[in-house]
Short mmCIF file of C-alpha atoms in Angstrom, two decimals:
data_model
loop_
_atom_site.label_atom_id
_atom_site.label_comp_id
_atom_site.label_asym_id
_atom_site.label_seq_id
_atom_site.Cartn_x
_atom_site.Cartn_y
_atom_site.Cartn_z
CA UNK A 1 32.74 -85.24 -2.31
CA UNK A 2 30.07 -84.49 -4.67
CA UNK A 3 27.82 -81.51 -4.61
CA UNK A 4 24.19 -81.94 -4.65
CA UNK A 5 21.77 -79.66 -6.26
CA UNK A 6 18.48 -79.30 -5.06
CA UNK A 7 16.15 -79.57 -7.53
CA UNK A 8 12.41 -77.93 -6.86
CA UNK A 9 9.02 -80.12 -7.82
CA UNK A 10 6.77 -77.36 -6.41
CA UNK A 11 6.80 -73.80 -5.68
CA UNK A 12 7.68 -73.11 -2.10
CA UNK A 13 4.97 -70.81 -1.46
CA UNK A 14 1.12 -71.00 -3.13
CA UNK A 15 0.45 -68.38 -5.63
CA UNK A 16 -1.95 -65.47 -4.14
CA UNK A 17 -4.11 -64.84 -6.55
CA UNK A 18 -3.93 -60.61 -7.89
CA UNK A 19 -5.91 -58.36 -5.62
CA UNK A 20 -9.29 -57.47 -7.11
CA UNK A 21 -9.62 -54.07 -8.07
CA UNK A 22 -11.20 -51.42 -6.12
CA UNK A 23 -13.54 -49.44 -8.15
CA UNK A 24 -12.78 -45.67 -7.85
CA UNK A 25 -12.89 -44.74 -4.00
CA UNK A 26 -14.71 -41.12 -3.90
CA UNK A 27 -14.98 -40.84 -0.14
CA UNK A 28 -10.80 -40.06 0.84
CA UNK A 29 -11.22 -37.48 -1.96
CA UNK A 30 -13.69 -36.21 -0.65
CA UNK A 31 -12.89 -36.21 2.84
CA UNK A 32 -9.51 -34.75 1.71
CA UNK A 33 -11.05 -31.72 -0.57
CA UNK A 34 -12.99 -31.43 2.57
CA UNK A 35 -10.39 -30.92 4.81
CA UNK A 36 -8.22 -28.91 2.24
CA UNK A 37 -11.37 -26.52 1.86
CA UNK A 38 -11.25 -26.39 5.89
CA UNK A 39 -7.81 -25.33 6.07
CA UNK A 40 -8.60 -22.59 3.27
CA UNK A 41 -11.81 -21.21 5.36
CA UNK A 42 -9.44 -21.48 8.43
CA UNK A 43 -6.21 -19.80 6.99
CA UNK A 44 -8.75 -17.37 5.07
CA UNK A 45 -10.64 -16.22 8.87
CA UNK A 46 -6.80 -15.90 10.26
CA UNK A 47 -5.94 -13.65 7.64
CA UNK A 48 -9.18 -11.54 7.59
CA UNK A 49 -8.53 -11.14 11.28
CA UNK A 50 -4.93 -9.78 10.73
CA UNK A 51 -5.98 -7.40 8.09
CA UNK A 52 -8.80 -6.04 10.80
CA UNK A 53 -6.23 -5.71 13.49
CA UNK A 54 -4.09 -4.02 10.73
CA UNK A 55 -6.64 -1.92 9.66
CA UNK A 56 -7.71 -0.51 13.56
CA UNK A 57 -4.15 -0.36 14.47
CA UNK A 58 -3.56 2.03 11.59
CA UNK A 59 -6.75 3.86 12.26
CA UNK A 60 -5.85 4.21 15.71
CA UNK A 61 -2.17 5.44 14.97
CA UNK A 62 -3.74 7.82 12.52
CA UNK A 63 -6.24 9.04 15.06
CA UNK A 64 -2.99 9.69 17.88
CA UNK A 65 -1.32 11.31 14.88
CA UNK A 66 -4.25 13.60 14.32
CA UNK A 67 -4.75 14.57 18.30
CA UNK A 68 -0.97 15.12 18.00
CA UNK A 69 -0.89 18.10 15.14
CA UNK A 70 -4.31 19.71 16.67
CA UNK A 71 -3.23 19.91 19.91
CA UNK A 72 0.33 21.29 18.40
CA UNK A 73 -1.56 23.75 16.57
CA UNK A 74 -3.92 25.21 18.87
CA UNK A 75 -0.68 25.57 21.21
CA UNK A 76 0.59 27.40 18.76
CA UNK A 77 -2.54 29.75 17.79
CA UNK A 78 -2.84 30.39 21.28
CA UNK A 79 1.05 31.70 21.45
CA UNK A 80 0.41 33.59 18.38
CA UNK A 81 -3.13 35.02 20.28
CA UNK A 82 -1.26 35.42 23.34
CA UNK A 83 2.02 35.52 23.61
CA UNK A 84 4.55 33.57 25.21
CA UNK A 85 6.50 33.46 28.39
CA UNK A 86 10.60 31.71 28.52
CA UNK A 87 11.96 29.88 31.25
CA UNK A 88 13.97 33.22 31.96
CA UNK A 89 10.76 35.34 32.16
CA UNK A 90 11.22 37.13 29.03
CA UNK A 91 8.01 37.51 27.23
CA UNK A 92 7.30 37.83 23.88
CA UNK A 93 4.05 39.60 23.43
CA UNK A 94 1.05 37.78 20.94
CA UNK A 95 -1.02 39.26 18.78
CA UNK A 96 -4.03 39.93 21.49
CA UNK A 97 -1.23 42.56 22.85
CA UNK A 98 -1.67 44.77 20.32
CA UNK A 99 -3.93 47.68 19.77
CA UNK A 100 -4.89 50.10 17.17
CA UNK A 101 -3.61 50.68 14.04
CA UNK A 102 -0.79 48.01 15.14
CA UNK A 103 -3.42 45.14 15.79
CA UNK A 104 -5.01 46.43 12.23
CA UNK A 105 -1.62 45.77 10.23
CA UNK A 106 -0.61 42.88 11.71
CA UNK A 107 -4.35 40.89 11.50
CA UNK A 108 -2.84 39.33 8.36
CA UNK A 109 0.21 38.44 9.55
CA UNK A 110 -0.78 36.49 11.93
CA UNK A 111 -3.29 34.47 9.85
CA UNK A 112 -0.85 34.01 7.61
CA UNK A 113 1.52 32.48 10.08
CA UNK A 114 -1.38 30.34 11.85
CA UNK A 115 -1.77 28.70 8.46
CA UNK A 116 1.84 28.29 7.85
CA UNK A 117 2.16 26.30 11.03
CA UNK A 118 -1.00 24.40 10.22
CA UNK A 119 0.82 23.54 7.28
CA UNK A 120 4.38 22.73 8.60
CA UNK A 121 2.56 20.21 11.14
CA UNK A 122 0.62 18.14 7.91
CA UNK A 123 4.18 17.73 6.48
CA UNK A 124 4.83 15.27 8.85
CA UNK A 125 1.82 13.62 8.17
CA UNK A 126 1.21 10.56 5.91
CA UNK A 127 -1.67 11.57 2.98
CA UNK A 128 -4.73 9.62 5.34
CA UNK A 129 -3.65 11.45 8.10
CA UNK A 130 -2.85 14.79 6.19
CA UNK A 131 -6.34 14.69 4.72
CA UNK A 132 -8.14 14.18 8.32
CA UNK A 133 -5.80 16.61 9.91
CA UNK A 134 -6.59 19.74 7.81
CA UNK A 135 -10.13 18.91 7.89
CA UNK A 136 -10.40 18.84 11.42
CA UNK A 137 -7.93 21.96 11.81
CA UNK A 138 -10.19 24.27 9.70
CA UNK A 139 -11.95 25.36 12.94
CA UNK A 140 -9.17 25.79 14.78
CA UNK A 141 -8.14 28.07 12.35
CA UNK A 142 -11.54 29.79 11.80
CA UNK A 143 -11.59 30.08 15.45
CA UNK A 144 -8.23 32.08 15.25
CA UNK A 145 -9.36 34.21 12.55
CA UNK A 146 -12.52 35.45 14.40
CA UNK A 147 -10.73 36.34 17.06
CA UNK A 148 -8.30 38.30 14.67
CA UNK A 149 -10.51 40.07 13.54
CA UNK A 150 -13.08 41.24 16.41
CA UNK A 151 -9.50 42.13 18.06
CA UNK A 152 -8.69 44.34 15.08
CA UNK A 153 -12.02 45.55 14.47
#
């Protein structure tokens, strides 16, 4: 049996000739610079939006904060003024209940301790909301002291 060898006299497919080439194609770039300059502008507006929320959410927290320590305070300026009453009737007279020579020694007592309380309360507080707080509590504390002293005087 003999083996036979095929033997080729052509190619078996033409040749293609090489594809031409393009000259440089500045549309895709640009379309693609476009869109990566889109998706910037669109990630950029999502993250300015975030940073706003951010920003009220603080400013509202800080604000709750705030309403928090002056409504602590003047609680307890008006204890201090006027005394206080426990569950078990006991009460523990304020500063109002004094007369005399008594109200005149202890007038700077009790501005003392007003401003130590107004000062215990911005402990608590972050610096933003420390700064806001004692500016806002200044009348509360003026307030107190005028009535210190008409009651002593």
């Amino acid at each position: 049996m003999a083996i036979r060898i095929p033997t080729i006299d052509a190619p078996s497919e033409q040749a293609r000739p090489a594809p031409a080439l393009q000259p440089f194609a500045a549309r895709p770039q640009l379309e693609t610079a476009s869109a990566i300059a889109r998706a910037g502008s669109t990630i950029g507006n999502a993250i300015d939006g975030l940073v706003q929320a951010s920003r009220r959410a603080e400013a509202e927290a800080d604000a709750l904060v705030d309403a928090r320590g002056m409504t602590q305070l003047q609680a307890q300026a008006n204890s201090l003024l006027r005394g206080t009453t426990a569950r078990d009737g006991t009460r523990t007279p304020g500063y109002l209940d004094l007369s005399g020579d008594e109200a005149m020694g202890a007038a700077a007592d009790a501005i003392d301790t007003a401003q130590k309380q107004r000062d215990e309360i911005a402990k608590s507080m972050n610096e933003r909301q420390r700064r806001r707080f004692l500016a806002r509590s200044d009348s509360v504390l003026l307030s107190f002291g005028n009535t210190v002293e008409q009651h002593s005087g």
